[in-house]
Coordinates of C-alpha atoms and ligand atoms in Angstrom, one line a residue:
M179 CA -1.8 26.2 -2.9
N180 CA -2.8 28.6 -0.1
I181 CA -0.9 27.9 3.1
K182 CA -2.4 28.8 6.4
R183 CA -0.6 29.1 9.7
F184 CA -2.1 28.0 13.0
G185 CA -0.9 27.6 16.6
V186 CA -1.1 24.1 18.2
S187 CA -1.1 23.4 22.0
L188 CA 0.3 20.1 23.0
E189 CA 1.3 18.3 26.2
D190 CA 5.1 18.0 26.7
D191 CA 5.2 14.3 26.2
L192 CA 3.1 14.4 23.0
L193 CA 5.3 17.1 21.5
Q194 CA 8.4 15.0 22.4
A195 CA 6.8 12.0 20.7
L196 CA 6.1 14.1 17.6
D197 CA 9.7 15.4 17.5
E198 CA 11.1 11.9 18.0
F199 CA 8.8 10.6 15.2
A200 CA 10.0 13.5 13.0
A201 CA 13.7 12.8 13.7
K202 CA 13.4 9.0 13.2
N203 CA 11.5 9.4 9.9
K204 CA 13.8 12.3 8.6
F205 CA 11.0 14.9 8.4
P206 CA 12.6 18.4 8.0
N207 CA 10.2 20.1 10.3
R208 CA 7.0 19.8 12.4
S209 CA 4.7 21.2 9.7
Q210 CA 5.8 18.4 7.4
V211 CA 5.1 15.7 10.1
I212 CA 1.7 17.1 10.9
R213 CA 0.9 17.3 7.2
H214 CA 2.0 13.7 6.8
L215 CA 0.0 12.4 9.7
I216 CA -3.2 14.3 8.6
R217 CA -3.0 12.9 5.1
K218 CA -2.2 9.4 6.4
N219 CA -5.4 9.6 8.6
L220 CA -7.5 10.9 5.7
V221 CA -6.3 8.0 3.4
T222 CA -7.1 5.5 6.2
Q223 CA -10.6 6.9 6.5
R224 CA -11.1 6.6 2.7
W225 CA -10.1 2.9 2.9
E226 CA -12.4 2.3 5.9
G227 CA -15.3 4.1 4.1
N228 CA -14.9 2.0 0.9
Q229 CA -14.2 5.1 -1.1
E230 CA -12.1 5.5 -4.3
V231 CA -8.5 4.8 -3.4
A232 CA -5.2 3.6 -5.0
G233 CA -2.4 1.4 -3.9
A234 CA -0.1 -1.5 -4.7
I235 CA -0.2 -5.2 -4.2
V236 CA 3.2 -6.7 -3.7
L237 CA 3.7 -10.4 -4.2
V238 CA 6.8 -12.5 -3.8
Y239 CA 6.6 -16.1 -5.0
D240 CA 8.5 -19.1 -6.4
H241 CA 7.6 -19.3 -10.1
H242 CA 8.2 -23.1 -10.0
K243 CA 5.1 -23.5 -7.8
R244 CA 2.6 -25.5 -9.8
D245 CA -0.4 -23.5 -11.2
L246 CA 0.5 -20.3 -9.2
Q247 CA 1.1 -18.0 -12.2
H248 CA -1.9 -19.4 -14.0
N249 CA -4.2 -18.8 -11.0
S250 CA -2.8 -15.4 -10.4
T251 CA -3.3 -14.3 -14.0
H252 CA -6.9 -15.7 -13.9
I253 CA -7.7 -13.6 -10.9
Q254 CA -6.1 -10.5 -12.4
H255 CA -8.2 -10.8 -15.5
D256 CA -11.4 -11.1 -13.3
F257 CA -10.4 -7.8 -11.6
Q258 CA -8.8 -6.1 -14.7
D259 CA -10.8 -2.9 -14.3
L260 CA -9.0 -2.2 -11.1
I261 CA -5.4 -2.9 -12.3
L262 CA -3.4 0.0 -13.7
S263 CA -0.1 -1.9 -14.3
V264 CA 1.8 -5.0 -13.4
Q265 CA 5.6 -5.1 -12.9
H266 CA 7.4 -8.4 -12.8
V267 CA 11.0 -8.6 -11.6
H268 CA 13.1 -11.8 -11.3
L269 CA 14.7 -11.6 -7.9
D270 CA 16.9 -14.7 -8.2
H271 CA 16.8 -18.1 -10.0
N272 CA 13.5 -19.1 -8.2
H273 CA 11.8 -16.0 -6.9
C274 CA 9.7 -13.3 -8.6
L275 CA 8.6 -10.0 -7.2
E276 CA 5.3 -8.6 -8.7
T277 CA 4.0 -5.1 -8.0
I278 CA 0.5 -4.6 -9.1
A279 CA -0.7 -0.9 -9.1
V280 CA -4.4 -0.7 -8.4
K281 CA -7.1 1.9 -8.2
G282 CA -10.8 1.6 -7.3
K283 CA -13.2 1.1 -4.4
A284 CA -11.4 0.1 -1.3
D285 CA -13.4 -3.1 -0.6
S286 CA -12.8 -4.4 -4.2
L287 CA -9.0 -3.7 -3.9
T288 CA -8.9 -5.5 -0.6
E289 CA -10.8 -8.5 -2.1
L290 CA -8.4 -8.6 -5.0
A291 CA -5.4 -8.4 -2.7
N292 CA -6.7 -11.1 -0.4
R293 CA -7.4 -13.5 -3.3
L294 CA -3.9 -13.0 -4.7
I295 CA -2.0 -13.1 -1.3
G296 CA -4.0 -16.2 -0.3
L297 CA -2.9 -18.2 -3.4
K298 CA -1.1 -21.4 -2.7
G299 CA 2.7 -20.8 -3.2
I300 CA 2.8 -17.1 -2.4
F301 CA 5.9 -16.6 -0.2
H302 CA 5.0 -13.0 0.9
G303 CA 2.2 -10.6 0.0
E304 CA 1.3 -7.1 1.1
L305 CA -1.4 -4.6 0.2
V306 CA -0.1 -1.0 0.3
M307 CA -3.1 1.2 1.1
S308 CA -2.6 4.6 -0.5
G309 CA -4.7 7.2 -2.3
I310 CA -5.2 10.9 -2.8
Ligands
NI1482 NI1 10.2 -14.0 -12.6

């Protein structure tokens, strides 16, 4: 890929904030931070514009909760065209961690995530909004 160089003018405090962010997040240099922030912003815009995106829905739940797995599976079948893979890990005797990789229109992925996260018995749920 062709790399272009350009000069950036920033106020002292903004540059300091950028460097602190870079140090805190272990970025090797300013270029890598700026690259990360631009891509993060572009991905956010894709989600806000209901474009084609990808991500992961993470669910932690107690598998003893009545009907939870049945209801979750039912919803996942309704949205099966959006689901790339499902990984199920047993965290301890009671708790399961499920990571559902998803790809599709942002609004549809958000609806799927909200329906799963809102199920009775879900201990914690999160939609990781990513994309290319
Ligand atoms: Ni399990």
